[in-house]
Short mmCIF file of C-alpha atoms in Angstrom, two decimals:
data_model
loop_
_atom_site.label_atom_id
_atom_site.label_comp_id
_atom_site.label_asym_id
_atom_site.label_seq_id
_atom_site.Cartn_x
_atom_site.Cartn_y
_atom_site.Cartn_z
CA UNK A 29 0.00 0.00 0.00
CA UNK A 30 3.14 2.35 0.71
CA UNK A 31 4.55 1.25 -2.12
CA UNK A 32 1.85 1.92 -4.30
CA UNK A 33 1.59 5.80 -2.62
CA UNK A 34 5.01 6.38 -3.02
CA UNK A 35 4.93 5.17 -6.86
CA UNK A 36 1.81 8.15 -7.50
CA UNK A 37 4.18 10.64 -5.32
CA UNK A 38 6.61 9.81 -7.56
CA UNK A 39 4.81 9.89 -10.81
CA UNK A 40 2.86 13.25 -10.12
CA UNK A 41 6.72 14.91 -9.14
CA UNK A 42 7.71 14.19 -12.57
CA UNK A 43 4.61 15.49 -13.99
CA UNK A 44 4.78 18.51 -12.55
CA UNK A 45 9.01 18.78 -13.21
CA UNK A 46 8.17 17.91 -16.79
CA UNK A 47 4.88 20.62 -17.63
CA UNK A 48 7.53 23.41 -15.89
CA UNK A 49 10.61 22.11 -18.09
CA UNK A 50 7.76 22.49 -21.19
CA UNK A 51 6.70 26.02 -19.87
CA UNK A 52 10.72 26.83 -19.54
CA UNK A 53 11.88 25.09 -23.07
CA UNK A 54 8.64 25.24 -25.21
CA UNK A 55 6.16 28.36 -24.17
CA UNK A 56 5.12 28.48 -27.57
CA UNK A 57 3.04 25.59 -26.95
CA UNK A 58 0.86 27.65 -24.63
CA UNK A 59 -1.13 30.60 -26.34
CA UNK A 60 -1.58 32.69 -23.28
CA UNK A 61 2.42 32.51 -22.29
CA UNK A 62 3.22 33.04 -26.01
CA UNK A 63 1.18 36.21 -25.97
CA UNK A 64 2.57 37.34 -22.60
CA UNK A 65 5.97 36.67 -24.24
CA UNK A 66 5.13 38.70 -27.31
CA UNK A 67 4.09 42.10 -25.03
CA UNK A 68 7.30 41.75 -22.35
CA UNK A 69 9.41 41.76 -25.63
CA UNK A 70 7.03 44.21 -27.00
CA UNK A 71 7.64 46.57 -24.35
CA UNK A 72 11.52 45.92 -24.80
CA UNK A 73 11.30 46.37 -28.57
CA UNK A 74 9.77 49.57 -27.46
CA UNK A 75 12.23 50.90 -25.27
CA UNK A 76 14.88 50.24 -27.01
CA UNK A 77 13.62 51.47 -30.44
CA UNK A 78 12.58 54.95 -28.37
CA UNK A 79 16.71 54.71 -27.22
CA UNK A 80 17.73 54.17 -30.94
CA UNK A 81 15.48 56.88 -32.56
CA UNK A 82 17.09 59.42 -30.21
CA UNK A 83 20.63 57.86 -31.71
CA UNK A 84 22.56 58.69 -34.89
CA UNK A 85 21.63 54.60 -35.96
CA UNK A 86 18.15 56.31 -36.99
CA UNK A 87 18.79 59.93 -38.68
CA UNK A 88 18.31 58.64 -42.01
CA UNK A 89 14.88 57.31 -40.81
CA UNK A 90 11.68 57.88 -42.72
CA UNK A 91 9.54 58.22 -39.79
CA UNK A 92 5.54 57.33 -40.39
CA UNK A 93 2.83 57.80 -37.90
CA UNK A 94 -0.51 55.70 -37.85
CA UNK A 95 -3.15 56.37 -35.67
CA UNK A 96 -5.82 53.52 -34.84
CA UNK A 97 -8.16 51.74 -32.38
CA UNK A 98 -9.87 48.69 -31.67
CA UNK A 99 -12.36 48.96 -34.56
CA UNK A 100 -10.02 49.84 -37.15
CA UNK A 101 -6.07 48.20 -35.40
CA UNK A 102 -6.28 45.73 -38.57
CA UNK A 103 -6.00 48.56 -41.50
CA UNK A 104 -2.82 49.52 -39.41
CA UNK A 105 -1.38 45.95 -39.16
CA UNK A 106 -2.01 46.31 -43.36
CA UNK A 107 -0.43 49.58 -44.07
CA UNK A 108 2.52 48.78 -42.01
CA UNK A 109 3.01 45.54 -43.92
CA UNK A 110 2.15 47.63 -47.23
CA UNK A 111 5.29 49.41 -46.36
CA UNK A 112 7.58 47.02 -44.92
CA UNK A 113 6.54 44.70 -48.10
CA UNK A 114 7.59 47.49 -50.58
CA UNK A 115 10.99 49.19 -49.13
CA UNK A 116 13.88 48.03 -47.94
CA UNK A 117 14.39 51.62 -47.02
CA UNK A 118 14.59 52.05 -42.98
CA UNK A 119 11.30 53.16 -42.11
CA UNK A 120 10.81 53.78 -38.31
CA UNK A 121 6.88 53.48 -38.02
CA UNK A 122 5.48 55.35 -34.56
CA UNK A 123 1.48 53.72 -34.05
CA UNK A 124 -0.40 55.81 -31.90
CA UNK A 125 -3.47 53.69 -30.28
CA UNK A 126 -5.87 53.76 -27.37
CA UNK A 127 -5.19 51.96 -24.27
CA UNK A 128 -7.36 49.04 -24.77
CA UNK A 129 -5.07 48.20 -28.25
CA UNK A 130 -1.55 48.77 -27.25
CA UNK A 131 -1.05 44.76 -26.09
CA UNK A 132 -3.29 43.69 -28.72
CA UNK A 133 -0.72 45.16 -31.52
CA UNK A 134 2.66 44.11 -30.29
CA UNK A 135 1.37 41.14 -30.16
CA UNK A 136 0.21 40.91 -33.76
CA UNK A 137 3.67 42.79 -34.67
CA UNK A 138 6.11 40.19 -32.37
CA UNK A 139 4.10 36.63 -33.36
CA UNK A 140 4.29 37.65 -37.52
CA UNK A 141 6.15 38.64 -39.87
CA UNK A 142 6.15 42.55 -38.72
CA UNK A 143 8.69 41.29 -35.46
CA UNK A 144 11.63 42.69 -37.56
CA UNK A 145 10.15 46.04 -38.22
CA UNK A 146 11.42 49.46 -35.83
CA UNK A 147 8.34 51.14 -34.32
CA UNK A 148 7.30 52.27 -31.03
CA UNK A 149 3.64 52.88 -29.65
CA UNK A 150 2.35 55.98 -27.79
CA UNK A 151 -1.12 55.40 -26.24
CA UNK A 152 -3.20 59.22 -27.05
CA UNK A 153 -4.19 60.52 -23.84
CA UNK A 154 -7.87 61.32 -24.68
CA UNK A 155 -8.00 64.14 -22.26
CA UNK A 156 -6.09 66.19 -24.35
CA UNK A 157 -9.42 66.57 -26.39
CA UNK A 158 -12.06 66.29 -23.81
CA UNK A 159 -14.89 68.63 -24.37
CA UNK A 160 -13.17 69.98 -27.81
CA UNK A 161 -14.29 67.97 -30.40
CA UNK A 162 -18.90 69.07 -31.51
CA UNK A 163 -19.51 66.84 -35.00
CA UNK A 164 -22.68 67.97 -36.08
CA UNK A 165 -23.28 66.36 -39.25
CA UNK A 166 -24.03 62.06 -39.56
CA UNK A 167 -20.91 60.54 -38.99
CA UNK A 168 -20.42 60.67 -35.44
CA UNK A 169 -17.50 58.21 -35.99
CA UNK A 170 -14.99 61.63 -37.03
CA UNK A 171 -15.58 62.49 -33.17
CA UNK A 172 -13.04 59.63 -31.98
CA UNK A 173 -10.61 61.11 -30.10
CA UNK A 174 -8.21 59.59 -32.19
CA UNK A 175 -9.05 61.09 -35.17
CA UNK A 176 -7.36 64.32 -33.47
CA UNK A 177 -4.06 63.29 -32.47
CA UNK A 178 -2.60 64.28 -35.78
CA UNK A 179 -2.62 67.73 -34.32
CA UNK A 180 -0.45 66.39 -31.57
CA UNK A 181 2.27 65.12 -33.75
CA UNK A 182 5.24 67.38 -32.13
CA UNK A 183 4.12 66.76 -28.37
CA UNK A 184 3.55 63.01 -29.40
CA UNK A 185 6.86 62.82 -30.36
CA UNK A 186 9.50 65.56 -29.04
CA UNK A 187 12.38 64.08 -29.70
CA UNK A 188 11.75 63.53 -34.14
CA UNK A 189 13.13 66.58 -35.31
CA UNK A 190 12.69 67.03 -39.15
CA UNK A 191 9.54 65.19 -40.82
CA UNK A 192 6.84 62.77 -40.20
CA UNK A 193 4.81 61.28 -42.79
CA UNK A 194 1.24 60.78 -41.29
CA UNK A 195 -1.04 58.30 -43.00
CA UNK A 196 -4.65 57.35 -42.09
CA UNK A 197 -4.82 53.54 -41.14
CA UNK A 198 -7.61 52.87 -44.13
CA UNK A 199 -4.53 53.15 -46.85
CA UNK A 200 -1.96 50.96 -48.75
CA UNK A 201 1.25 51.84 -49.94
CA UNK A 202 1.78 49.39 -52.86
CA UNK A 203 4.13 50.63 -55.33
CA UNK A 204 7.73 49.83 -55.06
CA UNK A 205 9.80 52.90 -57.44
CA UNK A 206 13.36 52.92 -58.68
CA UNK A 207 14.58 56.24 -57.74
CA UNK A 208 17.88 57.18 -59.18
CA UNK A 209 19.04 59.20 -56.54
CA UNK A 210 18.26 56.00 -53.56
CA UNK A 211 20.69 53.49 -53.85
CA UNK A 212 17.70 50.52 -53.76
CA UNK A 213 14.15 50.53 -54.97
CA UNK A 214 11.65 52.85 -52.73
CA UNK A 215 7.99 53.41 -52.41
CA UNK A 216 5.60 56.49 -51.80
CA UNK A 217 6.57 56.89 -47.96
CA UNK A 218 10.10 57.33 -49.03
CA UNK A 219 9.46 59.92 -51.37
CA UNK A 220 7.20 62.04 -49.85
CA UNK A 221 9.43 61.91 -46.95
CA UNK A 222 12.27 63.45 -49.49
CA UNK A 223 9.99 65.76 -51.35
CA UNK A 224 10.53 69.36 -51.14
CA UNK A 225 8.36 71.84 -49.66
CA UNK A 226 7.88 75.31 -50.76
CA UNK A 227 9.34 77.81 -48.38
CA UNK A 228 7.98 78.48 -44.99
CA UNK A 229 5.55 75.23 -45.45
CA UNK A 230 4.98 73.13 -42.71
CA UNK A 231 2.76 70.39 -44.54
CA UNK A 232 2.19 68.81 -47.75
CA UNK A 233 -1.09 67.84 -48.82
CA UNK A 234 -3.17 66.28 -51.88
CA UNK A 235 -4.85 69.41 -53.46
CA UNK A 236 -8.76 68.14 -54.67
CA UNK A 237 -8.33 70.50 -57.66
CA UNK A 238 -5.26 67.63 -58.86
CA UNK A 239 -6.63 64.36 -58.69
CA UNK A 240 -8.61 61.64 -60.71
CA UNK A 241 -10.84 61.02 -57.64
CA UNK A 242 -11.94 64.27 -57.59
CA UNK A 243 -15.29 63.87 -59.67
CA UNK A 244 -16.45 60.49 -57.52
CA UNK A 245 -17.35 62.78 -54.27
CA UNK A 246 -20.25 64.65 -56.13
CA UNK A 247 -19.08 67.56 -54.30
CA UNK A 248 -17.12 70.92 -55.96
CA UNK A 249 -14.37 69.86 -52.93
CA UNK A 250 -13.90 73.38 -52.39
CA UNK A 251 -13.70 74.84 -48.78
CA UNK A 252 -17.44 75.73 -49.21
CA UNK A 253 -18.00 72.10 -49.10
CA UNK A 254 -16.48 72.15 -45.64
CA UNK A 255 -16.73 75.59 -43.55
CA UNK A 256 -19.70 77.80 -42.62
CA UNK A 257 -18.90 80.89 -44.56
CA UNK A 258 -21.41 82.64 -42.52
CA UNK A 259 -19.67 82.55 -39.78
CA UNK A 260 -17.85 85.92 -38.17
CA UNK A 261 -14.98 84.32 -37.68
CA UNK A 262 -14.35 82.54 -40.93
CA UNK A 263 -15.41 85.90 -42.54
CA UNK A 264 -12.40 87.65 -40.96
CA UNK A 265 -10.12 85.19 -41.93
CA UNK A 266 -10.46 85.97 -45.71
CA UNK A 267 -11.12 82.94 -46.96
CA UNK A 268 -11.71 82.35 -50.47
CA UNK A 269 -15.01 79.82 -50.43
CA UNK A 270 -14.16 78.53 -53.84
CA UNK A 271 -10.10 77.80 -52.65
CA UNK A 272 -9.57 74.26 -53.17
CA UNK A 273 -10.44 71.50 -50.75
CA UNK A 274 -7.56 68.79 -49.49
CA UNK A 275 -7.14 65.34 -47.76
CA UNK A 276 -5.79 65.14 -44.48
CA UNK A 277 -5.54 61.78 -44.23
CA UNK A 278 -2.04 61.87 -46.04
CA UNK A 279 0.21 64.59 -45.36
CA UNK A 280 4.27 65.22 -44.92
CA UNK A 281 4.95 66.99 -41.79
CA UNK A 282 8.06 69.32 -40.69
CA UNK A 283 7.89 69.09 -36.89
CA UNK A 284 10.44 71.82 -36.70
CA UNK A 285 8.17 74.41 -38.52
CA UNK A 286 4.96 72.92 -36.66
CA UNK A 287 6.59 73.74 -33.45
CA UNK A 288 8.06 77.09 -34.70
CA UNK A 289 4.44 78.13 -36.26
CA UNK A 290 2.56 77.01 -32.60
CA UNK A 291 0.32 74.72 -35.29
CA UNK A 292 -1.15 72.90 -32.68
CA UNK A 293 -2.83 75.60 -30.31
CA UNK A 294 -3.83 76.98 -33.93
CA UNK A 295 -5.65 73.92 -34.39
CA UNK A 296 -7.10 73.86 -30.93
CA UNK A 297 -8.44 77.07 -31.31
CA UNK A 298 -10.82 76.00 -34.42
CA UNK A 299 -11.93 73.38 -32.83
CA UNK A 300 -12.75 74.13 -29.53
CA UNK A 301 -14.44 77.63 -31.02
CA UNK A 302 -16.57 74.89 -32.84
CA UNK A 303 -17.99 73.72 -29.83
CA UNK A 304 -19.33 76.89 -29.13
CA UNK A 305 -20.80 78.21 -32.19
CA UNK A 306 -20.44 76.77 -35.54
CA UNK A 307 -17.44 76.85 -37.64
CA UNK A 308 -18.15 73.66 -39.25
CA UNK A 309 -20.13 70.80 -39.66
CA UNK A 310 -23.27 70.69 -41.19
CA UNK A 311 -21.91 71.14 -45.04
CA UNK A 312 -21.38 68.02 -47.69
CA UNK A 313 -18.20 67.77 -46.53
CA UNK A 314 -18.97 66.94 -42.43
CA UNK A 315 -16.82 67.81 -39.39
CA UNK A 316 -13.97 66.39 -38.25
CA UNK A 317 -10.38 66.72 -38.09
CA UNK A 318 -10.08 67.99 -41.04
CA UNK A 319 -11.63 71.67 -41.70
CA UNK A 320 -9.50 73.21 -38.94
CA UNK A 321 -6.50 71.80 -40.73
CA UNK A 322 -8.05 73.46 -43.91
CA UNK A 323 -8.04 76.87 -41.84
CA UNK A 324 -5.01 77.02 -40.19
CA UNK A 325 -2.90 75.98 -43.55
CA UNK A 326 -5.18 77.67 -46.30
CA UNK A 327 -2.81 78.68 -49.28
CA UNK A 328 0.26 77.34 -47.05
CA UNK A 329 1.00 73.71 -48.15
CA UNK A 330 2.75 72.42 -50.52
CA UNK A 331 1.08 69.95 -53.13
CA UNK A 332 1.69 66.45 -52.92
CA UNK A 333 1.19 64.33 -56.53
CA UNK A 334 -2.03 63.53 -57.01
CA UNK A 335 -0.70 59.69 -57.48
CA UNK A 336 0.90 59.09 -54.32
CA UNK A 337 -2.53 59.93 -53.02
CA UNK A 338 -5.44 57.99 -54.52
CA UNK A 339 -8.64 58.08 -52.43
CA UNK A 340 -12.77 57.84 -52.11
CA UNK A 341 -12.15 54.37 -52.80
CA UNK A 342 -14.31 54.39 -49.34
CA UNK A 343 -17.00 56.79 -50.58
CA UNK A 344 -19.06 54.24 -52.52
CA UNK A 345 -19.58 50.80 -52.15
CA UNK A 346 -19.43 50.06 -56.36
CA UNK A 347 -15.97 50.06 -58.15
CA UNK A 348 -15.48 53.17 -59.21
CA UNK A 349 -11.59 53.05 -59.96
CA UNK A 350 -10.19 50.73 -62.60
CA UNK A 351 -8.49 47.80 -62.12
CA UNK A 352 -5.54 49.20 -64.33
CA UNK A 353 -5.57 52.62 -62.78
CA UNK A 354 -5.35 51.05 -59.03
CA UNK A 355 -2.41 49.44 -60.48
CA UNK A 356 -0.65 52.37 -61.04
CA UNK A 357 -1.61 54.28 -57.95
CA UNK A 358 1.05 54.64 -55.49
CA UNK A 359 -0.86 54.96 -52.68
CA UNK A 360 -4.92 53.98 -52.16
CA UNK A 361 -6.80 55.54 -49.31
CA UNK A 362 -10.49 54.61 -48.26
CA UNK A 363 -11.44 57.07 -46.88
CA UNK A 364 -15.23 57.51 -46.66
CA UNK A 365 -18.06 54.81 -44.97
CA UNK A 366 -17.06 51.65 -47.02
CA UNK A 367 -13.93 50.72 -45.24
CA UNK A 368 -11.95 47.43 -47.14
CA UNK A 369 -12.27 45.49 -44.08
CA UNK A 370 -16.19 45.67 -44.07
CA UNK A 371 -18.58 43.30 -45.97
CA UNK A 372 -18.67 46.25 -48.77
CA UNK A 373 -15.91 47.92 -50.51
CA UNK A 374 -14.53 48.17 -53.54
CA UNK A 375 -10.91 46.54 -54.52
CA UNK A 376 -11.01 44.36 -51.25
CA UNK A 377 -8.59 42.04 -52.75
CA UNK A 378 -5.83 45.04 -52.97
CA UNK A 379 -6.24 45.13 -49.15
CA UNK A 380 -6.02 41.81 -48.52
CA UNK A 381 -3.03 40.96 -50.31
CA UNK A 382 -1.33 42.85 -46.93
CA UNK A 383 -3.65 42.00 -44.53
CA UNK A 384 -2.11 39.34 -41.82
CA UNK A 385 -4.42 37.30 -39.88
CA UNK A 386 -4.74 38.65 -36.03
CA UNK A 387 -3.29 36.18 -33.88
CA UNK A 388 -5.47 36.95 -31.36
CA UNK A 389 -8.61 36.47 -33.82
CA UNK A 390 -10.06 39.69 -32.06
CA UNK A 391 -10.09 41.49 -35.29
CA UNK A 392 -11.66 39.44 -38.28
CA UNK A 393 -12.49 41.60 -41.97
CA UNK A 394 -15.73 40.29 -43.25
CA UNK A 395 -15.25 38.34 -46.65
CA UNK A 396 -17.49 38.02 -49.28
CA UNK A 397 -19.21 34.48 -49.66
#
C-alpha cells in the first residue's frame, strides 16, 4: 500500500518537473504565455527602439505615424506591412493607439512577420481633447478622439526633429519605385518623406483641384463644401469659399516648422471655437479633423502628386476606380463609410493581399461568400 503511494508521489513529481521544463523550453506551446511573451518583448522592442530613434543609428529614418483603435487596429497591421513589403528603405513606423489596443498590436507585430520592423507605440491621452471635439453632421465616428491626435504630432513625439509622414490607417502603400538618386528601390513613404516643400511650409497635402478622384465625391471639394462661410470668424479670416479643398488623411509633416508656427494651439483654437458656435459641420463635406487643418494651412502647403494619393475608394460601395488605374496608384486611401475590411468595398482584394491574420482572432475583416 506504501509502495503503491510512493509510486503516485513519484509519478505526479515528474509530472509537474516535466509541464515546468515544457513552460521553460517550449512556451510556444501555450497561447496565453506566447502572448505574454510577445508584449514583455514588445515593451523591450519599445524601449529600445525609443533609445535608438534618439541615436545617430536612426537619422536617415523615414519616420511614419498611424493612428488607430480597436475597430479599425487591422488597416494599421495592413499599411505597415504595405510598407515594410515594398521598401527596404529604414522606415521607423510610430502607431499611436488607445489603451485598450496597445497589447493587442505588439502582439500581432512580435508573433508575424512585422517582429523585424522598428516602431514604437504611444497610447493618445484622450483628455487632451475632452470637451473639444462638436460633430454635427451624420458621422459621429470623425468624433473619436483619435481622429485628433494628428494635431499632436510634435508633443507626441518631441524628440523627431525634421519630418513625419502621417497616414490614415484605411490606406496601402503598394508601389515599389526605382529612384535614381536612392541606392535601392523605394515606395511612396520614401518619397514624400524626401519631397521638397515650398518655403515656410509646414505640410504637404493632396490638393482636390489635382486628382482623378476628384469627380467620384459629387461635391465641388472646395472649402465651401467644408466651412460655414457665414460665420464671423471665418469671414475675418479671408477665406476664399471657392479655394480648393484637401485630404488630411495623407500629409508630410516638418515638426520643426509645426513647433516654430505654434500649429497645434492653432488647431485647438478652431476646434474648440466649434464647440461653441459653428465653424463647421453641417456642409457636404462633415466635421472632423479635417476643416480646422483646412483653416489654419489655407494657401500654405505644398502639393503632394495627385498619385501618391489615390482616395474615395471608401465613398461608394461600387468600383469606381479601374483595375488598371489602381495598379498604377502609389498609394490607395479609403477614406469615406465603405472601409476594405467591411462586408462592402470596392478593390477588397488590394487590401487583402497585406492584410495578416490577427493572432489573437479579435479582429476578423468580413469576406465576401
Amino acid at each position: 500500500m506504501a509502495l503503491c503511494s510512493t509510486k503516485k508521489v513519484i509519478l505526479l513529481t515528474v509530472c509537474v518537473w516535466l509541464g515546468f521544463m515544457v513552460v521553460i523550453w517550449f512556451p510556444e506551446l501555450l497561447p496565453h504565455l506566447k502572448s505574454k511573451r510577445a508584449i514583455d518583448k514588445g515593451i523591450y522592442r519599445q524601449e529600445a527602439d525609443d533609445y535608438k530613434s534618439n541615436s545617430s543609428l536612426h537619422k536617415d529614418a523615414v519616420h511614419v505615424c498611424i493612428t488607430s483603435d480597436k475597430n479599425t487596429i487591422g488597416g494599421m497591421v495592413a499599411l505597415i506591412n504595405s510598407i515594410y513589403s515594398n521598401t527596404k528603405h529604414h522606415v521607423f513606423f510610430h502607431l499611436v493607439l488607445d489603451a485598450e489596443s496597445q497589447d493587442h498590436l505588439r502582439i500581432w507585430i512580435e508573433t508575424t512577420k512585422l517582429k523585424d520592423i522598428h516602431y514604437q507605440i504611444k497610447v493618445f491621452p484622450e483628455t487632451w481633447v475632452k470637451g473639444k471635439i462638436k460633430v454635427r453632421g451624420g458621422r459621429q465616428d470623425l468624433a473619436k478622439p483619435l481622429n485628433y491626435a494628428r494635431y499632436y504630432l510634435p508633443k507626441l513625439f518631441p524628440d523627431i526633429k525634421g519630418r513625419v509622414l502621417f497616414i490614415d490607417d484605411d490606406s496601402i502603400v503598394q508601389e515599389v519605385i526605382s529612384w535614381a538618386c536612392m541606392a535601392s528601390p523605394v515606395n511612396v513613404a520614401v518619397l514624400l518623406s524626401i519631397m521638397k516643400l515650398s518655403l515656410g511650409h509646414a505640410v504637404g497635402f493632396s490638393s482636390e483641384c489635382s486628382s482623378a478622384s476628384r469627380r467620384l465625391t459629387l461635391m465641388k471639394n472646395n472649402y465651401a463644401d467644408y466651412i460655414d462661410f457665414k460665420s464671423k470668424k471665418i469671414k475675418e479670416m479671408k477665406i476664399d469659399p471657392t479655394e480648393c479643398a484637401f485630404n488630411t488623411g495623407v500629409f508630410i509633416a516638418d515638426l520643426d516648422l509645426w513647433r516654430k508656427f505654434n500649429i497645434t494651439n492653432q488647431l485647438l483654437h478652431w476646434l474648440e471655437l466649434n464647440t461653441k458656435e459653428e465653424i463647421y459641420g453641417n456642409e457636404r463635406g462633415g466635421g472632423g479633423s479635417q476643416p480646422p487643418m483646412m483653416i489654419v494651412f489655407y494657401k500654405k502647403y505644398t502639393n503632394i502628386d495627385p498619385g501618391w494619393h489615390v482616395r474615395y475608394l471608401g465613398w461608394t460601395s461600387g468600383t469606381s476606380y479601374t483595375k488598371q488605374f489602381i495598379r498604377m496608384a502609389k498609394l490607395l486611401h479609403w477614406n469615406g463609410r465603405f472601409k476594405p475590411w467591411g462586408r462592402v468595398s470596392q478593390h477588397k482584394d488590394v487590401w487583402l493581399k497585406y492584410y495578416i491574420e490577427d493572432p489573437t482572432g479579435k479582429f476578423k475583416p468580413a469576406r465576401k461568400n
